[in-house]
Amino acid sequence: MKSRVAADRLRDLQSVTDAALAYLPLEQLLNELLTRVVGILDADTAAILLLEDDDKTLVARAAHGLEEEVERGVRIPVGKGFAGRVAATRQPVRIESVKTADIYNPILREKGLESLLGVPLLVEGNVIGVLHVGTVEHRLFNADDVDLLQSAADRAALAIASRVAERERGLADALQSSLMPRLPDLPAVALTGRYLPAASAQLGGDWYDAFQLPDGRLGMAIGDVVGRGFHAAAIMGQLRSGLRAYALDGMPPGAVLERLSRLLRQLEPGRTATVLYLVLDPHGGTLVASSAGHPPPLLAHEDGDPDFLELPGSAPLGATRHATYEEREHYLDPGAALLMYTDGLVERPGESLDAGLERMKVVVREGDGNLELLGDGLVNALLPEGPGEDDAALLLARALPLSGSLMAQFPADLESIPLMRRLLGRWLSEAGATPAEADDVSLAASEACANAIEHAYGPGPGILEISASVSAVGEAVVAIRDFGSWRAPRGENRGRGLLLMQGLTDSVEVIQGDEGTTVQLSRRLKEMVA
Amino acid sequence: MNANIELDHRDSVGIARLTGDVDITQASVLREQLLGAVRNEDLGLVVDLTDARYVDSVGVSLLFELAERLTGRQLRFAVVVPQSGLVARVLAIVDLESVAEIYRELDAALAAMRGG
């Protein structure tokens, strides 16, 4: 008789630790496991609750005979009631009579359950959830019952842990690819970025972003949400979108960070993040920067030693109630590169942050002019053993010298005119025009742009294209092209605009095509004429 | 670059000192302030463009509009422009001299207003 019992027990144990279960999708595996447990223990109900990321709440995940628990998304605080006590004590809990016990979940009573047995789901000693069974009849669960339920719980925990790790890896990959923003393509700036997930493949909270603002300037952001895991990554995604939204609304960097700090405090009080946000006028080189406790970007000059951009000290986002973020204006020379990074790139265990920053300077000083190679070089030199304990992000921008011919597009908006003027002015002086010639031609081109903006398009959005080159006879030829319908300049302003175009250049030609109008301005450059 | 306007008043002459880019993006703000700078009991208004970097056709039109308003009220209108540079070239092309007295320096403009 005794051997018969032992054989049954072995079969029961095999049933809940069945290797074949591993081939089932997680939901099916859990449901199958619960069905077997109910059968073996001759119970009426069984349920699995899993611990949330915050380690404070259990949520029903699978059930047998207690389907309402999952459907209603029952949430039980750790420490409260029956399942809460199993999770808090990490010990099996037996309840003989639900009527007299401390029960949190009303469904257990609604179902008319009388006796309960719960065991913890453990992974490497940590609780990840609870498995419990219940009977309508009064029942005293014995030690064998506890052992069997614990074996089933261990099997479930193993499957859940490996599926969660798998899912997190998949999410980390998806996040990484969505983290790679499509960097804007601008004539005057080269951009590249790197994101390196942590070695543990755990999700991280680092990100970088770059986007063109409505006025044609370039917004660049890099940030680091404190903490790890799915939750930190989700907050990161929200901050990234929030930053873009505020920036696209035309807010300057300081105001963007102030609003972002408020947003973070509302999303999750107590969570903090460091962020650096910069706005670059790609044509004039002016850089407006604001930092929320983020490490300062490194400015790599074309010649000479790199130095860190001076920014006013500031609190991380979310750290204080009424955070204010000052702005600092800097200048990015043609050829100079700006390095924005998160601390995961420069920090190594047992080493000061300064040592990492110093290493970064060395790479930059010896670095190649090619931005992609510089990015690879930085990653190789700073993380020689591959990913670190923390994830890391890197964003590089270089102001490009404008050589050869120029071609750029702007939104057909008045705000574009000063940007276009600075771009063209810079191109003209790099092409050999005197300051006076550069001024004259830039102003004439601004008038052509103003004319196109006011007359080629209705109130809707449109595009202006500007191209410039120096002809073989030393003439600067600038073409401003719109894609709207031509209307003769009208009003006194535009009449004077035409007068100025003619007075400041040698020739003004208006070419009307099927797709729009091109105004071509030519001016002989004195120093270019042999 | 934004335009800046500084208003001053000396011996019944209004002075508006414009710096930066007097252009299409700044015109509406400047227009209101410039029109407000003229007082009926004044002898006239001097617009000082010594430190203006840039004046486009919209800025030019603003100067013409001022000239018309002042002349209509029997007030004098003077503009201070350096001898050379982009602003001087622009104002020569549009012939601002046909509607305003042009001076090279502010003191000369003020002296002329008071004396004449």
XYZ file of C-alpha atoms in Angstrom:
646
model
C 0.000 0.000 0.000
C 2.763 2.326 0.968
C 4.629 1.814 -2.342
C 1.413 2.476 -4.190
C 1.111 5.874 -2.510
C 4.752 6.624 -3.297
C 4.273 5.718 -6.961
C 1.206 7.941 -7.195
C 3.110 10.772 -5.621
C 5.941 10.414 -8.077
C 3.512 10.409 -10.990
C 1.801 13.499 -9.589
C 5.101 15.302 -9.201
C 6.125 14.397 -12.729
C 2.828 15.703 -13.930
C 3.517 19.200 -12.611
C 7.208 19.283 -13.517
C 6.651 17.787 -16.994
C 9.400 18.934 -19.362
C 6.918 18.898 -22.257
C 5.187 21.857 -20.613
C 8.146 23.953 -21.706
C 6.957 23.865 -25.315
C 3.655 25.544 -24.528
C 3.152 29.280 -24.762
C 3.203 30.812 -21.286
C -0.571 31.327 -20.960
C -1.286 27.724 -21.983
C 1.461 26.393 -19.738
C 0.010 28.179 -16.720
C -3.518 27.035 -17.505
C -2.399 23.426 -18.036
C -0.445 23.503 -14.800
C -3.478 24.768 -12.879
C -5.704 22.092 -14.401
C -3.259 19.372 -13.346
C -2.885 20.839 -9.846
C -6.647 20.960 -9.377
C -6.900 17.345 -10.518
C -4.111 16.008 -8.332
C -5.096 17.865 -5.193
C -8.772 17.327 -5.846
C -9.346 21.041 -5.401
C -12.093 23.248 -6.862
C -10.059 26.296 -7.790
C -6.500 27.311 -8.535
C -4.952 30.663 -9.423
C -1.618 32.263 -10.172
C -0.994 35.870 -9.233
C 2.174 37.670 -10.318
C 4.011 40.505 -8.636
C 4.008 43.854 -10.453
C 7.223 45.718 -11.282
C 6.751 47.902 -8.224
C 6.996 44.787 -5.946
C 3.914 46.027 -4.084
C 0.974 44.490 -5.885
C -0.116 41.005 -6.958
C -2.198 40.748 -10.126
C -4.209 37.660 -11.107
C -2.658 36.123 -14.195
C -4.179 32.644 -14.660
C -7.024 30.815 -12.955
C -8.987 27.573 -12.953
C -12.482 27.716 -11.544
C -11.761 31.302 -10.564
C -11.702 32.888 -14.017
C -13.372 36.060 -12.674
C -10.202 36.798 -10.787
C -8.266 37.191 -14.042
C -11.123 38.828 -15.938
C -11.561 41.462 -13.253
C -7.801 42.014 -13.065
C -7.839 41.515 -9.303
C -5.027 43.419 -7.568
C -3.893 42.476 -4.114
C -1.407 44.506 -2.064
C 1.544 42.484 -0.781
C 0.981 41.785 2.928
C -2.812 42.043 2.694
C -5.152 39.083 2.965
C -4.354 35.519 1.994
C -2.254 35.769 -1.205
C -0.675 38.992 0.044
C 0.525 37.147 3.129
C 2.042 34.309 1.066
C 4.044 36.854 -0.954
C 5.100 38.861 2.100
C 6.217 35.833 4.178
C 7.502 33.706 1.246
C 5.995 30.793 3.147
C 3.078 28.484 2.395
C -0.124 29.671 4.034
C -2.953 27.264 4.951
C -6.448 28.496 5.680
C -8.920 26.016 7.106
C -11.914 28.256 7.085
C -12.304 31.307 4.871
C -15.242 32.460 7.031
C -13.013 33.332 9.964
C -9.817 34.276 8.082
C -8.431 37.607 6.940
C -9.304 37.513 3.224
C -8.717 40.529 0.947
C -10.107 39.210 -2.327
C -13.951 39.133 -2.216
C -14.108 36.630 -5.107
C -12.823 33.866 -2.822
C -15.872 34.314 -0.595
C -18.241 34.842 -3.524
C -17.139 31.450 -4.852
C -18.067 29.856 -1.536
C -14.550 28.546 -0.904
C -13.938 27.115 2.539
C -10.258 26.056 2.676
C -7.225 27.486 0.926
C -3.556 26.647 0.401
C -1.081 29.118 -1.108
C 2.635 28.883 -1.897
C 5.083 31.495 -3.199
C 6.506 31.515 -6.746
C 10.232 31.941 -6.177
C 13.048 32.762 -8.591
C 16.530 32.844 -7.085
C 14.967 33.396 -3.686
C 12.844 36.335 -4.836
C 9.071 36.206 -4.810
C 7.595 36.750 -8.264
C 4.059 35.621 -7.448
C 1.701 33.272 -5.643
C -0.009 29.983 -6.561
C -3.049 28.987 -4.553
C -5.728 26.301 -4.567
C -9.124 26.277 -2.852
C -11.847 23.826 -1.940
C -15.534 24.355 -1.300
C -15.512 21.502 1.214
C -13.706 21.964 4.490
C -10.240 20.500 4.121
C -7.007 20.365 6.058
C -4.127 20.466 3.537
C -1.252 18.214 4.630
C 2.514 18.462 4.142
C 2.400 16.355 0.947
C -0.151 18.760 -0.519
C 2.144 21.670 0.320
C 5.134 19.905 -1.290
C 3.213 19.128 -4.439
C 1.846 22.642 -4.778
C 5.325 24.045 -4.180
C 6.732 21.824 -6.962
C 4.067 23.098 -9.334
C 4.831 26.657 -8.226
C 8.556 26.144 -8.895
C 7.769 24.830 -12.368
C 5.551 27.825 -13.082
C 8.120 30.260 -11.685
C 10.834 28.808 -13.896
C 8.710 29.147 -17.018
C 7.558 32.645 -16.131
C 11.082 33.850 -15.353
C 12.482 32.587 -18.642
C 9.544 33.969 -20.642
C 9.837 37.323 -18.898
C 13.558 37.465 -19.610
C 12.840 36.553 -23.222
C 10.116 39.151 -23.479
C 12.343 41.792 -21.894
C 15.090 41.002 -24.366
C 12.614 41.326 -27.211
C 11.337 44.574 -25.768
C 14.875 45.833 -25.281
C 15.568 45.134 -28.943
C 12.329 46.792 -30.029
C 13.056 49.731 -27.789
C 16.560 50.018 -29.105
C 15.364 50.180 -32.679
C 12.630 52.663 -31.838
C 15.238 54.621 -29.898
C 17.126 55.202 -33.095
C 15.378 58.314 -34.257
C 15.549 59.064 -37.939
C 18.109 61.828 -37.629
C 17.284 64.845 -39.799
C 19.306 65.466 -42.917
C 20.555 69.041 -42.960
C 23.011 70.673 -45.357
C 25.121 72.206 -42.615
C 25.182 69.576 -39.848
C 26.290 65.950 -39.690
C 24.609 63.835 -37.005
C 25.061 60.351 -35.628
C 23.909 58.495 -32.525
C 24.612 55.284 -30.626
C 22.557 53.375 -28.088
C 24.091 50.542 -26.100
C 21.791 48.405 -23.943
C 23.095 47.223 -20.586
C 24.958 43.904 -20.466
C 22.097 42.311 -18.520
C 19.859 43.162 -21.488
C 17.616 44.783 -18.930
C 15.701 47.721 -20.267
C 17.269 51.066 -19.537
C 16.176 54.669 -19.402
C 18.704 56.358 -21.717
C 17.759 58.027 -24.981
C 18.846 60.539 -27.580
C 16.845 62.451 -30.134
C 17.348 65.058 -32.861
C 14.700 66.815 -34.899
C 14.199 69.888 -37.025
C 12.170 72.669 -35.419
C 9.531 74.625 -37.361
C 11.910 77.596 -37.704
C 14.540 75.411 -39.379
C 16.793 75.103 -36.351
C 17.906 71.752 -35.013
C 16.773 70.412 -31.627
C 19.056 67.844 -29.971
C 18.302 66.001 -26.753
C 19.879 63.305 -24.645
C 18.590 61.966 -21.358
C 18.796 59.342 -18.667
C 15.838 58.231 -16.562
C 17.037 56.987 -13.171
C 16.273 53.310 -12.636
C 16.030 50.258 -14.851
C 13.522 47.851 -16.205
C 10.424 48.177 -18.219
C 9.032 50.960 -16.088
C 12.069 53.235 -16.451
C 12.013 52.601 -20.200
C 8.320 53.493 -20.409
C 8.909 56.761 -18.536
C 11.821 57.460 -20.885
C 9.518 57.056 -23.894
C 7.036 59.485 -22.409
C 9.695 62.075 -21.620
C 11.130 61.765 -25.089
C 7.742 62.467 -26.666
C 7.031 65.237 -24.174
C 10.302 66.962 -24.973
C 9.618 66.840 -28.689
C 6.087 68.140 -28.244
C 7.178 71.127 -26.152
C 10.094 71.813 -28.504
C 7.915 71.675 -31.631
C 5.610 74.162 -29.941
C 8.505 76.590 -30.249
C 9.548 76.696 -26.592
C 13.150 77.592 -25.780
C 15.301 74.956 -24.017
C 14.838 76.267 -20.458
C 11.047 76.330 -20.765
C 11.049 72.867 -22.350
C 12.943 71.401 -19.390
C 10.734 73.178 -16.838
C 7.630 71.686 -18.394
C 9.269 68.301 -18.730
C 10.101 68.348 -15.025
C 6.462 69.065 -14.208
C 5.408 66.277 -16.549
C 7.720 63.781 -14.858
C 6.464 64.723 -11.387
C 2.970 64.037 -12.565
C 3.810 60.791 -14.377
C 5.612 59.383 -11.387
C 6.393 61.350 -8.237
C 9.829 60.483 -6.911
C 11.262 59.440 -10.288
C 14.083 61.658 -11.578
C 15.861 62.018 -14.901
C 18.734 64.042 -16.269
C 18.294 65.699 -19.642
C 20.292 67.967 -21.891
C 18.459 69.903 -24.568
C 20.169 72.094 -27.151
C 18.946 74.124 -30.082
C 21.434 74.731 -32.869
C 21.077 77.256 -35.652
C 22.821 75.069 -38.214
C 23.603 78.001 -40.463
C 24.806 80.592 -37.992
C 26.334 78.169 -35.474
C 24.542 79.626 -32.441
C 23.811 76.991 -29.830
C 21.321 77.523 -26.988
C 21.631 74.881 -24.295
C 19.922 73.995 -21.054
C 20.683 71.097 -18.757
C 18.723 69.316 -16.038
C 21.573 67.817 -14.022
C 23.043 66.124 -17.095
C 26.800 65.734 -17.700
C 28.030 68.626 -19.906
C 28.576 67.987 -23.622
C 32.112 67.982 -24.948
C 32.982 70.511 -27.621
C 35.643 69.218 -29.993
C 37.203 72.078 -31.935
C 38.705 71.508 -35.331
C 42.096 72.459 -33.894
C 43.156 72.516 -30.282
C 41.973 70.765 -27.155
C 38.355 69.784 -26.656
C 36.568 71.344 -23.728
C 33.325 70.796 -21.869
C 30.542 73.227 -22.598
C 29.923 75.440 -19.600
C 26.345 75.148 -18.422
C 24.735 76.460 -15.245
C 24.329 73.893 -12.467
C 20.819 72.510 -12.206
C 18.641 69.860 -10.602
C 17.528 66.714 -12.437
C 13.986 66.670 -13.783
C 11.455 65.776 -11.121
C 13.812 66.513 -8.240
C 12.256 69.772 -7.074
C 8.780 71.198 -7.229
C 9.446 74.452 -9.082
C 12.565 73.739 -11.051
C 13.919 76.524 -13.245
C 16.429 75.822 -15.975
C 18.723 78.531 -17.267
C 19.977 78.691 -20.813
C 23.489 79.349 -22.029
C 24.438 80.453 -25.488
C 27.489 78.959 -27.168
C 28.851 78.822 -30.665
C 29.655 75.849 -32.860
C 32.381 76.737 -35.367
C 32.326 75.095 -38.789
C 34.234 71.831 -38.351
C 33.651 71.635 -34.609
C 31.833 68.626 -33.140
C 29.576 68.382 -30.128
C 29.464 65.169 -28.067
C 26.404 64.485 -25.955
C 26.429 61.322 -23.856
C 24.940 59.608 -20.823
C 27.010 58.548 -17.816
C 26.764 54.872 -18.830
C 29.320 55.653 -21.513
C 31.948 57.179 -19.234
C 31.413 55.515 -15.854
C 33.263 52.390 -14.857
C 32.936 50.592 -11.548
C 35.576 51.656 -9.046
C 36.601 54.679 -11.032
C 35.780 58.365 -10.784
C 33.618 60.030 -13.411
C 36.484 62.419 -14.186
C 38.682 59.529 -15.327
C 36.030 58.516 -17.848
C 35.609 62.073 -19.072
C 39.371 62.372 -19.469
C 39.432 59.175 -21.552
C 36.718 60.639 -23.758
C 38.825 63.778 -24.342
C 41.767 61.641 -25.434
C 39.673 59.772 -28.011
C 38.300 63.037 -29.359
C 41.724 64.688 -29.554
C 43.139 61.785 -31.545
C 39.889 61.131 -33.351
C 39.128 61.071 -37.011
C 37.219 63.815 -38.796
C 34.545 61.323 -39.811
C 31.670 61.454 -37.356
C 30.680 57.775 -37.757
C 34.258 56.670 -37.084
C 34.427 58.998 -34.097
C 31.228 57.429 -32.726
C 32.602 53.911 -33.154
C 35.957 54.972 -31.722
C 34.297 56.427 -28.618
C 32.252 53.293 -27.990
C 35.281 51.020 -28.488
C 37.542 53.083 -26.259
C 35.061 53.821 -23.496
C 33.346 50.437 -23.335
C 36.185 48.110 -24.438
C 34.584 45.085 -22.808
C 31.252 45.629 -24.492
C 28.110 46.824 -22.754
C 28.480 47.923 -19.144
C 26.172 47.483 -16.173
C 24.262 50.546 -17.269
C 22.883 51.352 -20.700
C 24.538 54.215 -22.593
C 23.632 56.713 -25.280
C 25.750 58.976 -27.441
C 24.764 61.735 -29.852
C 27.318 63.479 -32.053
C 26.832 66.612 -34.157
C 29.321 68.396 -36.358
C 28.887 71.767 -38.068
C 29.974 71.184 -41.653
C 31.916 73.699 -43.688
C 29.789 74.746 -46.665
C 31.805 73.954 -49.708
C 30.909 73.840 -53.365
C 27.348 74.642 -54.196
C 24.601 75.139 -51.692
C 21.162 73.568 -51.667
C 18.722 73.856 -48.785
C 15.003 73.813 -48.132
C 13.051 75.851 -45.642
C 9.450 75.948 -44.572
C 7.754 78.816 -46.433
C 7.415 80.822 -43.261
C 8.662 84.284 -42.296
C 10.713 82.706 -39.499
C 12.818 80.993 -42.157
C 14.084 84.260 -43.603
C 16.706 85.110 -40.958
C 17.953 81.494 -41.010
C 18.195 81.461 -44.786
C 19.997 84.800 -44.678
C 22.600 83.516 -42.231
C 23.110 80.308 -44.198
C 23.577 82.180 -47.447
C 25.788 84.818 -45.810
C 28.040 82.086 -44.457
C 28.164 80.267 -47.768
C 28.964 83.488 -49.656
C 31.870 84.425 -47.408
C 33.214 80.856 -47.579
C 32.853 81.104 -51.375
C 35.051 84.214 -51.460
C 32.575 87.115 -51.319
C 33.549 90.286 -49.451
C 31.430 91.080 -46.361
C 29.606 93.805 -48.332
C 28.867 91.448 -51.212
C 27.670 88.765 -48.830
C 25.368 91.300 -47.110
C 23.947 92.604 -50.393
C 23.232 89.210 -51.933
C 21.792 87.822 -48.675
C 19.424 90.771 -48.407
C 18.366 90.456 -52.035
C 17.699 86.738 -51.481
C 15.688 87.539 -48.325
C 13.488 89.825 -50.389
C 12.948 87.056 -52.929
C 12.023 84.671 -50.097
C 9.640 87.182 -48.520
C 7.974 87.616 -51.879
C 7.558 83.866 -52.354
C 6.253 83.354 -48.823
C 3.716 86.163 -49.102
C 2.567 85.473 -52.633
C 3.332 81.984 -53.874
C 1.436 80.167 -51.170
C -1.868 80.541 -49.490
C -2.018 80.374 -45.711
C -1.148 76.647 -45.808
C 2.319 75.142 -45.486
C 4.806 75.286 -48.329
C 8.474 74.826 -49.098
C 11.169 77.205 -50.284
C 14.294 75.882 -51.883
C 17.451 77.907 -52.097
C 20.468 76.979 -54.170
C 23.671 78.888 -54.775
C 26.869 78.423 -56.737
C 29.737 80.430 -58.133
C 29.843 80.482 -61.919
C 32.962 80.048 -64.038
C 33.214 83.811 -64.502
C 33.190 84.523 -60.763
C 29.520 85.307 -60.380
C 27.515 84.259 -57.356
C 24.244 82.815 -58.660
C 21.483 82.352 -56.105
C 18.138 80.780 -56.984
C 15.082 80.930 -54.741
C 12.458 78.490 -55.849
C 8.898 78.086 -54.664
C 6.377 75.430 -55.607
C 3.300 77.615 -55.511
C 1.395 79.597 -58.070
C 2.960 82.823 -59.198
C 1.257 86.067 -58.431
C 2.818 89.378 -59.350
C 4.310 91.157 -56.341
C 1.830 93.631 -55.044
C 1.783 96.310 -52.398
C 4.445 98.857 -51.593
C 6.646 96.459 -49.601
C 7.060 94.045 -52.473
C 7.569 96.861 -54.951
C 10.458 98.076 -52.814
C 11.607 94.486 -52.415
C 12.054 94.174 -56.164
C 13.824 97.540 -56.215
C 16.239 96.275 -53.561
C 16.860 92.981 -55.373
C 17.743 94.926 -58.499
C 19.829 97.505 -56.664
C 21.859 94.965 -54.687
C 22.625 92.483 -57.478
C 23.675 92.652 -61.122
C 20.655 90.798 -62.457
C 17.273 89.524 -61.285
C 15.494 86.941 -63.388
C 12.048 85.533 -62.709
C 11.515 82.112 -64.279
C 7.991 80.745 -64.169
C 7.692 77.007 -64.504
C 4.834 74.562 -64.269
C 5.678 73.655 -60.701
C 6.399 77.087 -59.337
C 8.571 80.149 -59.708
C 12.319 80.606 -59.488
C 13.910 83.968 -58.807
C 17.542 83.944 -59.894
C 19.919 86.586 -58.589
C 23.453 87.091 -59.921
C 26.230 89.221 -58.562
C 29.829 89.380 -59.721
C 32.218 88.830 -56.859
C 35.095 91.310 -57.136
C 37.787 89.092 -55.700
C 36.750 86.145 -57.829
C 37.174 87.991 -61.122
C 40.592 87.285 -62.588
C 18.825 88.424 -34.593
C 16.068 90.442 -33.019
C 15.715 94.157 -33.442
C 15.766 96.370 -30.408
C 14.253 99.777 -29.963
C 15.238 102.423 -27.404
C 13.084 105.490 -27.092
C 14.428 108.798 -25.810
C 13.333 112.380 -25.770
C 15.560 115.469 -25.852
C 14.471 119.125 -26.104
C 11.151 118.366 -27.803
C 12.681 115.904 -30.221
C 11.831 112.217 -30.062
C 14.683 109.790 -30.626
C 14.223 106.154 -31.607
C 17.419 104.137 -31.628
C 17.112 100.916 -33.610
C 19.634 98.085 -33.330
C 19.833 94.607 -34.797
C 17.829 93.392 -37.782
C 15.016 95.745 -38.792
C 13.282 93.204 -40.988
C 10.045 91.523 -41.926
C 10.060 89.341 -38.818
C 10.418 92.340 -36.489
C 8.382 94.946 -38.329
C 5.046 94.640 -36.554
C 6.547 95.048 -33.073
C 8.728 97.945 -34.187
C 5.891 99.665 -36.021
C 3.710 100.044 -32.951
C 6.540 101.369 -30.827
C 7.766 103.770 -33.503
C 4.331 105.219 -34.158
C 3.864 105.607 -30.413
C 7.145 107.504 -30.140
C 5.789 110.549 -31.938
C 4.143 113.222 -29.798
C 2.084 116.009 -31.295
C 3.820 118.807 -29.424
C 7.258 117.647 -30.578
C 9.365 119.299 -33.229
C 9.955 115.938 -34.850
C 11.451 112.471 -34.645
C 14.959 111.178 -35.247
C 15.379 107.480 -36.085
C 18.960 106.482 -35.318
C 20.117 103.535 -37.418
C 23.809 103.831 -36.439
C 23.793 100.357 -34.891
C 21.186 98.699 -37.090
C 22.787 95.820 -38.914
C 20.149 95.218 -41.469
C 17.078 96.934 -42.917
C 14.924 95.142 -45.489
C 12.059 96.380 -47.676
C 9.564 96.029 -44.833
C 11.844 98.087 -42.576
C 12.155 100.624 -45.384
C 8.375 100.818 -45.753
C 8.091 101.463 -42.055
C 10.393 104.482 -42.455
C 8.316 105.747 -45.383
C 5.121 105.347 -43.376
C 6.634 107.309 -40.486
C 7.712 110.053 -42.873
C 4.202 110.347 -44.255
C 2.593 110.553 -40.826
C 5.070 113.110 -39.514
C 4.946 115.332 -42.576
C 1.146 115.189 -42.477
C 1.324 116.675 -38.994
C 3.917 119.296 -39.944
C 6.602 117.484 -37.944
C 10.171 116.925 -39.076
C 11.630 113.483 -39.732
C 15.338 112.725 -39.688
C 17.222 109.444 -40.056
C 20.778 108.894 -38.865
C 22.674 106.485 -41.136
C 26.418 105.813 -41.222
C 28.164 106.798 -44.441
C 28.744 103.237 -45.618
C 27.498 99.758 -44.997
C 24.475 97.689 -45.954
C 21.897 99.997 -44.335
C 23.327 103.044 -46.141
C 23.258 101.184 -49.466
C 19.672 100.037 -48.936
C 18.400 103.499 -48.026
C 20.184 105.005 -51.037
C 18.577 102.476 -53.400
C 15.061 103.286 -52.167
C 15.847 107.035 -52.034
C 14.788 107.606 -48.451
C 16.272 111.094 -48.829
C 13.173 112.050 -50.846
C 11.060 111.874 -47.673
C 13.512 112.248 -44.752
C 16.486 114.364 -43.742
C 19.550 112.114 -43.663
C 22.401 112.711 -41.209
C 25.606 110.823 -40.478
C 25.466 111.450 -36.737
C 22.816 111.852 -34.077
C 24.201 115.180 -32.758
C 24.050 116.696 -36.210
C 20.438 115.552 -36.589
C 19.435 116.972 -33.182
C 21.200 120.283 -33.827
C 19.482 120.622 -37.186
C 16.061 119.903 -35.654
C 16.468 122.477 -32.931
C 18.117 125.082 -35.136
C 15.874 124.845 -38.120
